């Protein structure tokens, strides 16, 4: 096989894996409410999943000190005192997996108080797996190819 | 040594001392007040001295979590004390005396133990005695059981009660309201021709007519900030700290019910009609003023103004009655 053609094929496949629109099964957006209890130094639950387009309401309940919740990527936050449940409503219009973290200093382990919001399928996970596989496929034939060339030169 | 060299040495010494000493002197004049959770020592220092009439500037910082600073009895907005930041506040005390400052942001189970005092000295000492709170002048025993023996079959409604209350002006005076429990008024209405549920509706109307919408709103705000963490946001005694209080056991939940009789207590459920309808505003004021004597219930007398306590009391009854255009 022509190695240049193979390389081109591989690059095209890579572009498709990286940028092709994901097959989305259309789910009617709904309203979802999550009650998240925050304690030093964890959220419970710390992971939740929604579908793209959902209207998400987070009710943050703090059970010891003042805690916050900041969603990366969406750049929105809420702060709750114990006894004063705070709520945050937003439309999950960006698909992907986002970290949320406490944004009110709540003690020594405050930087490790994190959780995850997943909106729809985590397409970048699958895309990066696909790209890694393509890379492997590309690597092996080329390494054999080079070896063969070296043998032929001798 | 030459004279010029000596002069230079002196100049350099003075300059160095000044460069180091001046900030040190300024820093020592206005010390930083550190806030830590009560388990780690609370405020340090926890006694501050000041002179009446002179502005007092404080620099506050937190060593662990978010705290707040406010002085009791002053109806002031708390200042947030954040870890890694310095908050400045300037206070002026008109009268000499001992003021209580306290933490305004919940920082754990023992948040309310985080208090300190400001000792304000001055010449114009107020010798006027403070009037005794109403529960004292009424001779109420605020630790005695006070359950109402008869309970309404449905939530009393002030809207319905208004229709029956046109000829009962004397009952609507603040003095009557403050010194009587809802059940006592219900009992006094026995002589009238009303049915039981109508009598409860009249009680609800009388209670509402003694609470302005502003005082209910203020009471609700104070409740959310100071009470809801233990007594629950809906008043049911199931706040986020209720379980922790029970788990911490004797140290914060024991109370004296007699000479040696001890019992465990949980935060009071304000939605319980027996307890609330049998309590007069004066009794509730006393409980808030004095606190729970060995329970986790703080003593609020040095924190809230009298007005604020009456607002809170008015709000507490709204868990029992349906009010017109209610806050909830």
XYZ file of C-alpha atoms in Angstrom:
482
model
C 0.000 0.000 0.000
C 1.209 3.469 -0.775
C 2.316 4.921 2.565
C 1.386 8.472 1.607
C -2.159 7.394 0.717
C -2.404 5.527 3.998
C -1.281 8.621 5.928
C -3.878 10.739 4.145
C -6.589 8.187 4.941
C -5.548 8.171 8.564
C -5.648 11.991 8.771
C -9.105 12.066 7.170
C -10.343 9.445 9.610
C -8.905 11.487 12.448
C -10.750 14.622 11.306
C -13.994 12.676 11.059
C -13.544 11.256 14.570
C -12.721 14.666 16.004
C -15.345 16.827 14.337
C -18.153 14.694 12.974
C -21.457 15.522 14.697
C -22.330 12.898 17.249
C -25.463 10.887 16.558
C -27.820 12.621 18.978
C -31.045 10.972 19.975
C -33.372 13.924 20.477
C -34.831 13.914 23.980
C -37.423 16.496 24.891
C -35.874 18.966 27.390
C -37.284 18.702 30.861
C -36.952 20.399 34.198
C -34.719 18.660 36.676
C -34.076 19.500 40.291
C -31.124 18.235 42.230
C -30.692 18.606 45.953
C -27.000 18.641 46.704
C -25.832 18.502 50.272
C -22.454 20.104 50.887
C -20.272 19.162 53.817
C -16.590 19.600 54.511
C -15.225 18.532 52.004
C -17.601 16.783 49.637
C -20.842 17.136 47.767
C -23.506 14.506 48.006
C -24.362 13.561 45.320
C -21.185 14.699 43.649
C -22.062 13.574 40.130
C -25.187 14.158 38.157
C -26.235 13.824 34.560
C -28.691 15.829 32.501
C -29.671 15.963 28.852
C -28.740 18.928 26.674
C -31.418 21.606 26.819
C -32.724 20.597 30.242
C -33.589 23.307 32.730
C -31.512 22.357 35.729
C -32.190 23.590 39.250
C -29.552 22.921 41.860
C -30.669 23.265 45.453
C -27.544 23.627 47.494
C -27.912 22.650 51.149
C -24.983 23.337 53.382
C -24.660 21.172 56.484
C -21.704 22.662 58.357
C -20.096 25.854 57.082
C -20.755 28.248 54.218
C -20.193 26.447 50.939
C -20.488 27.448 47.313
C -20.900 25.702 44.006
C -19.322 26.969 40.814
C -19.852 25.153 37.527
C -16.838 25.319 35.225
C -17.673 26.079 31.614
C -21.008 27.609 32.515
C -19.397 30.204 34.793
C -22.307 30.265 37.207
C -22.235 29.924 40.946
C -24.337 29.831 44.076
C -23.515 30.164 47.760
C -25.402 28.568 50.652
C -25.297 29.117 54.416
C -26.488 26.323 56.690
C -30.236 26.762 57.141
C -30.551 28.851 54.006
C -30.949 26.593 51.014
C -29.821 28.406 47.895
C -30.940 27.487 44.423
C -29.405 27.980 41.029
C -31.326 27.505 37.800
C -29.746 27.317 34.381
C -30.316 25.763 30.975
C -27.789 23.038 30.218
C -27.123 24.196 26.662
C -23.448 23.191 26.487
C -22.910 19.446 26.122
C -19.934 17.822 27.760
C -18.618 16.977 31.170
C -17.981 19.842 33.551
C -16.314 20.066 36.904
C -18.110 21.913 39.678
C -16.259 23.094 42.711
C -16.714 24.904 45.988
C -15.976 28.589 45.488
C -16.170 29.670 49.126
C -13.122 28.839 51.200
C -14.448 26.187 53.559
C -11.338 24.859 55.285
C -8.051 23.132 54.636
C -9.316 20.638 52.033
C -11.440 23.231 50.246
C -9.597 22.890 46.889
C -10.526 19.199 46.754
C -14.240 19.765 47.140
C -15.335 18.965 43.616
C -18.012 17.185 41.644
C -19.053 16.571 38.064
C -21.939 17.645 35.901
C -22.396 15.681 32.695
C -24.572 17.196 30.001
C -25.560 14.606 27.380
C -22.982 12.111 26.190
C -19.432 12.933 27.085
C -18.506 13.052 23.373
C -14.920 14.189 23.978
C -14.229 11.008 25.925
C -15.255 8.842 22.958
C -13.595 11.124 20.444
C -10.304 10.990 22.278
C -10.536 7.198 22.581
C -11.151 7.049 18.828
C -8.197 9.326 18.107
C -5.945 7.252 20.352
C -6.941 4.069 18.501
C -6.264 5.744 15.162
C -2.873 6.804 16.427
C -2.051 3.249 17.411
C -3.218 1.943 14.028
C -0.995 4.481 12.340
C 1.999 3.774 14.539
C 2.273 0.024 14.008
C 2.303 -0.199 10.160
C 4.753 2.699 9.989
C 7.156 1.154 12.438
C 7.064 -2.119 10.432
C 7.452 -0.141 7.234
C 10.588 1.580 8.535
C 12.055 -1.686 9.742
C 11.495 -3.226 6.319
C 13.181 -0.283 4.638
C 16.187 -0.661 6.919
C 16.404 -4.386 6.115
C 16.147 -3.642 2.395
C 18.969 -1.057 2.594
C 21.288 -3.638 4.064
C 36.364 57.719 62.905
C 35.627 60.784 60.840
C 32.694 62.951 61.734
C 31.062 62.472 58.362
C 31.374 58.683 58.663
C 29.823 58.743 62.130
C 26.978 60.908 60.787
C 26.437 58.491 57.937
C 26.319 55.508 60.311
C 23.783 57.274 62.528
C 21.661 58.272 59.522
C 21.608 54.726 58.142
C 20.744 53.262 61.552
C 17.880 55.715 62.001
C 16.586 55.076 58.472
C 16.656 51.309 58.931
C 14.973 51.491 62.325
C 12.329 53.800 60.874
C 11.685 51.576 57.871
C 11.205 48.540 60.096
C 9.710 50.232 63.113
C 7.035 52.430 61.554
C 5.026 49.596 59.946
C 5.524 47.517 63.084
C 4.225 50.369 65.229
C 1.214 50.927 62.957
C 0.518 47.183 62.856
C 0.669 46.929 66.636
C -1.697 49.882 67.041
C -4.478 48.214 65.055
C -4.090 44.509 65.694
C -5.655 41.976 63.411
C -8.538 40.042 64.945
C -8.449 36.400 63.916
C -11.621 34.355 63.602
C -11.520 30.588 63.979
C -14.305 28.052 64.486
C -15.351 27.842 68.132
C -13.668 24.425 68.585
C -10.330 26.059 67.726
C -10.765 29.042 69.998
C -13.197 31.389 68.274
C -12.162 35.020 68.174
C -8.697 36.034 69.212
C -8.596 38.435 70.887
C -12.127 38.044 72.191
C -12.040 41.133 74.399
C -11.635 44.501 72.700
C -11.385 47.806 74.546
C -12.685 51.095 73.254
C -13.682 54.560 74.395
C -17.197 55.912 74.071
C -17.630 58.473 71.306
C -14.339 57.601 69.614
C -14.331 55.654 66.375
C -12.958 52.137 66.761
C -11.410 50.581 63.664
C -11.076 46.819 63.558
C -9.240 44.639 61.075
C -10.657 41.151 60.853
C -9.507 38.024 59.112
C -10.425 34.352 59.193
C -8.041 31.459 59.701
C -10.316 28.707 58.430
C -13.811 29.164 56.996
C -16.191 32.001 56.198
C -17.171 33.920 59.316
C -18.996 37.173 59.875
C -18.753 39.976 62.383
C -21.489 42.048 63.943
C -22.150 43.697 67.266
C -25.282 42.671 69.115
C -28.123 45.047 70.019
C -27.081 47.416 67.229
C -29.289 46.219 64.361
C -26.285 46.338 62.047
C -25.458 44.448 58.891
C -22.746 41.862 59.510
C -19.365 42.132 57.800
C -18.109 38.994 56.113
C -14.771 37.763 57.452
C -13.137 35.648 54.764
C -10.022 33.501 55.019
C -7.049 35.172 53.388
C -8.677 38.597 53.321
C -8.821 41.443 55.795
C -12.130 43.145 56.433
C -12.181 46.609 57.981
C -14.976 48.018 60.047
C -15.263 51.263 61.959
C -17.645 51.437 64.892
C -18.582 54.262 67.199
C -20.163 53.545 70.553
C -22.199 56.356 72.066
C -22.655 54.817 75.477
C -20.104 53.055 77.664
C -20.832 49.460 78.541
C -20.073 45.911 77.521
C -21.170 44.984 74.023
C -21.245 41.490 72.555
C -19.881 40.809 69.122
C -20.673 37.559 67.398
C -20.212 35.493 64.262
C -22.935 36.056 61.660
C -22.188 33.282 59.155
C -22.822 29.669 60.187
C -19.470 28.017 60.754
C -20.483 24.692 62.284
C -22.416 23.196 65.153
C -20.831 25.551 67.662
C -21.159 28.655 65.508
C -23.179 30.467 68.163
C -20.454 29.955 70.770
C -18.247 32.263 68.732
C -18.734 35.464 70.654
C -16.601 38.136 72.214
C -17.017 41.418 74.035
C -16.194 45.035 73.402
C -15.653 46.911 76.643
C -16.465 50.548 76.050
C -15.352 52.910 78.778
C -16.498 56.494 79.197
C -17.681 59.024 81.714
C -21.396 59.355 80.927
C -22.345 56.079 82.569
C -26.028 55.321 82.129
C -27.380 54.599 85.584
C -30.917 53.966 84.386
C -31.804 50.360 85.178
C -32.820 48.239 82.218
C -36.516 47.281 82.480
C -37.042 43.595 83.178
C -38.282 41.536 80.228
C -41.991 40.806 80.116
C -41.693 37.146 81.147
C -40.025 38.257 84.385
C -42.643 40.865 85.266
C -45.390 38.356 84.443
C -43.679 35.773 86.638
C -43.631 33.107 83.911
C -41.642 29.915 84.405
C -40.247 29.518 80.924
C -39.025 25.967 81.567
C -42.421 24.629 82.648
C -44.377 22.514 80.165
C -46.972 24.658 78.444
C -48.812 22.397 76.008
C -52.266 23.505 74.903
C -54.880 20.908 76.020
C -57.279 21.526 73.114
C -56.041 21.734 69.553
C -57.772 23.057 66.421
C -58.947 20.437 63.941
C -57.687 22.515 61.024
C -55.144 25.309 60.666
C -56.801 28.469 62.069
C -57.312 31.147 59.443
C -57.054 34.870 60.103
C -59.094 35.557 56.975
C -62.047 33.619 58.337
C -61.459 35.016 61.824
C -61.729 38.631 60.656
C -65.477 38.231 60.089
C -66.131 37.285 63.705
C -63.784 39.769 65.314
C -65.583 43.061 64.672
C -66.666 43.577 68.278
C -63.577 42.402 70.106
C -61.378 45.528 70.249
C -59.880 44.911 73.706
C -58.287 41.625 72.628
C -56.276 43.316 69.929
C -54.142 45.462 72.215
C -50.431 44.571 72.165
C -50.415 44.071 75.931
C -53.087 41.430 75.730
C -51.410 39.664 72.805
C -47.992 39.570 74.434
C -49.144 38.190 77.765
C -51.608 35.538 76.544
C -51.067 32.287 74.725
C -53.349 31.496 71.759
C -54.961 28.806 73.889
C -55.709 31.283 76.708
C -57.563 33.534 74.269
C -59.392 30.493 72.879
C -60.383 29.650 76.438
C -61.558 33.202 77.174
C -63.802 33.085 74.124
C -65.746 30.142 75.600
C -68.435 32.551 76.792
C -69.147 33.681 73.209
C -71.501 31.947 70.820
C -68.727 30.882 68.436
C -67.966 27.290 67.591
C -64.540 25.876 68.421
C -63.115 26.328 64.963
C -64.505 29.867 64.786
C -62.821 30.668 68.083
C -59.493 29.435 66.733
C -60.018 31.610 63.643
C -60.579 34.632 65.902
C -57.335 33.777 67.700
C -55.513 33.661 64.347
C -56.984 37.057 63.446
C -55.938 38.622 66.758
C -52.418 37.235 66.314
C -52.204 38.563 62.780
C -53.458 42.005 63.746
C -50.519 42.227 66.161
C -47.988 41.454 63.437
C -47.325 43.905 60.616
C -46.150 42.509 57.280
C -42.818 44.284 57.878
C -42.281 42.618 61.231
C -43.182 39.215 59.764
C -40.733 39.762 56.915
C -38.041 40.892 59.327
C -38.777 37.914 61.552
C -38.509 35.596 58.585
C -35.128 37.040 57.628
C -33.797 36.717 61.182
C -35.183 33.184 61.392
C -33.449 32.100 58.178
C -30.132 33.588 59.263
C -30.084 32.481 62.874
C -32.598 29.724 63.616
C -33.211 27.651 60.482
C -29.948 25.701 60.678
C -31.267 23.824 63.726
C -35.034 24.404 63.789
C -35.393 23.786 60.045
C -36.285 26.087 57.185
C -39.941 25.097 57.527
C -39.893 25.231 61.321
C -40.226 21.492 61.844
C -37.163 21.170 64.096
C -35.291 19.190 61.453
C -32.581 21.624 60.350
C -29.259 20.518 58.930
C -27.704 20.505 62.400
C -30.486 18.599 64.166
C -28.835 15.213 63.573
C -25.396 16.525 64.473
C -26.779 17.948 67.703
C -28.254 14.586 68.628
C -24.979 12.865 67.729
C -22.920 15.263 69.815
C -25.013 14.129 72.749
C -24.988 15.441 76.250
C -22.683 18.368 75.698
C -25.213 20.272 73.661
C -28.557 18.600 74.114
C -29.059 18.047 77.801
C -31.468 20.151 79.734
C -32.678 20.386 83.283
C -36.344 19.647 83.662
C -36.237 19.455 87.435
C -33.682 19.424 90.181
C -31.814 16.367 88.904
C -33.983 15.133 86.094
C -32.093 15.439 82.845
C -33.471 14.727 79.426
C -32.273 14.919 75.880
C -33.838 17.580 73.759
C -34.014 18.099 70.054
C -34.608 21.497 68.419
C -38.200 22.546 69.019
C -40.716 21.858 66.278
C -42.585 25.116 65.651
C -45.173 23.333 63.548
C -46.308 21.400 66.645
C -49.627 23.057 67.621
C -49.697 21.825 71.244
C -46.418 23.506 72.005
C -46.964 26.718 70.045
C -50.625 27.377 70.861
C -49.859 26.970 74.554
C -47.024 29.515 74.490
C -47.543 33.229 74.936
C -45.352 35.743 73.083
C -43.841 36.699 76.452
C -42.836 33.070 77.035
C -41.250 32.759 73.594
C -39.481 36.082 74.125
C -38.091 34.708 77.374
C -36.856 31.538 75.723
C -35.134 33.470 72.943
C -33.689 36.025 75.362
C -32.258 33.520 77.806
C -31.588 30.506 75.609
C -31.845 26.879 76.483
C -29.755 26.642 79.674
C -27.458 23.782 78.766
C -29.067 22.857 75.483
C -27.756 23.912 72.111
C -30.145 26.882 72.144
C -28.066 30.059 72.355
C -28.797 33.036 74.548
C -29.921 35.777 72.180
C -30.543 38.525 74.719
C -27.191 40.159 74.078
C -27.569 39.904 70.313
C -31.100 40.793 69.258
C -32.847 44.046 70.040
C -36.231 43.812 71.743
C -37.888 44.788 68.466
C -36.107 41.970 66.625
C -37.238 39.386 69.194
C -40.885 40.486 68.888
C -40.570 40.232 65.090
C -39.171 36.713 65.448
C -41.961 35.722 67.845
C -44.566 37.056 65.422
C -42.989 35.018 62.650
C -42.915 31.826 64.755
C -46.710 31.919 65.125
C -47.077 32.039 61.344
C -46.192 28.315 61.365
C -49.522 27.780 63.145
C -51.908 30.230 61.525
C -52.973 31.015 57.986
C -52.402 34.744 57.608
C -53.842 37.023 54.973
C -51.227 37.752 52.313
C -48.818 35.706 54.371
C -45.075 35.752 53.828
C -45.183 32.041 53.135
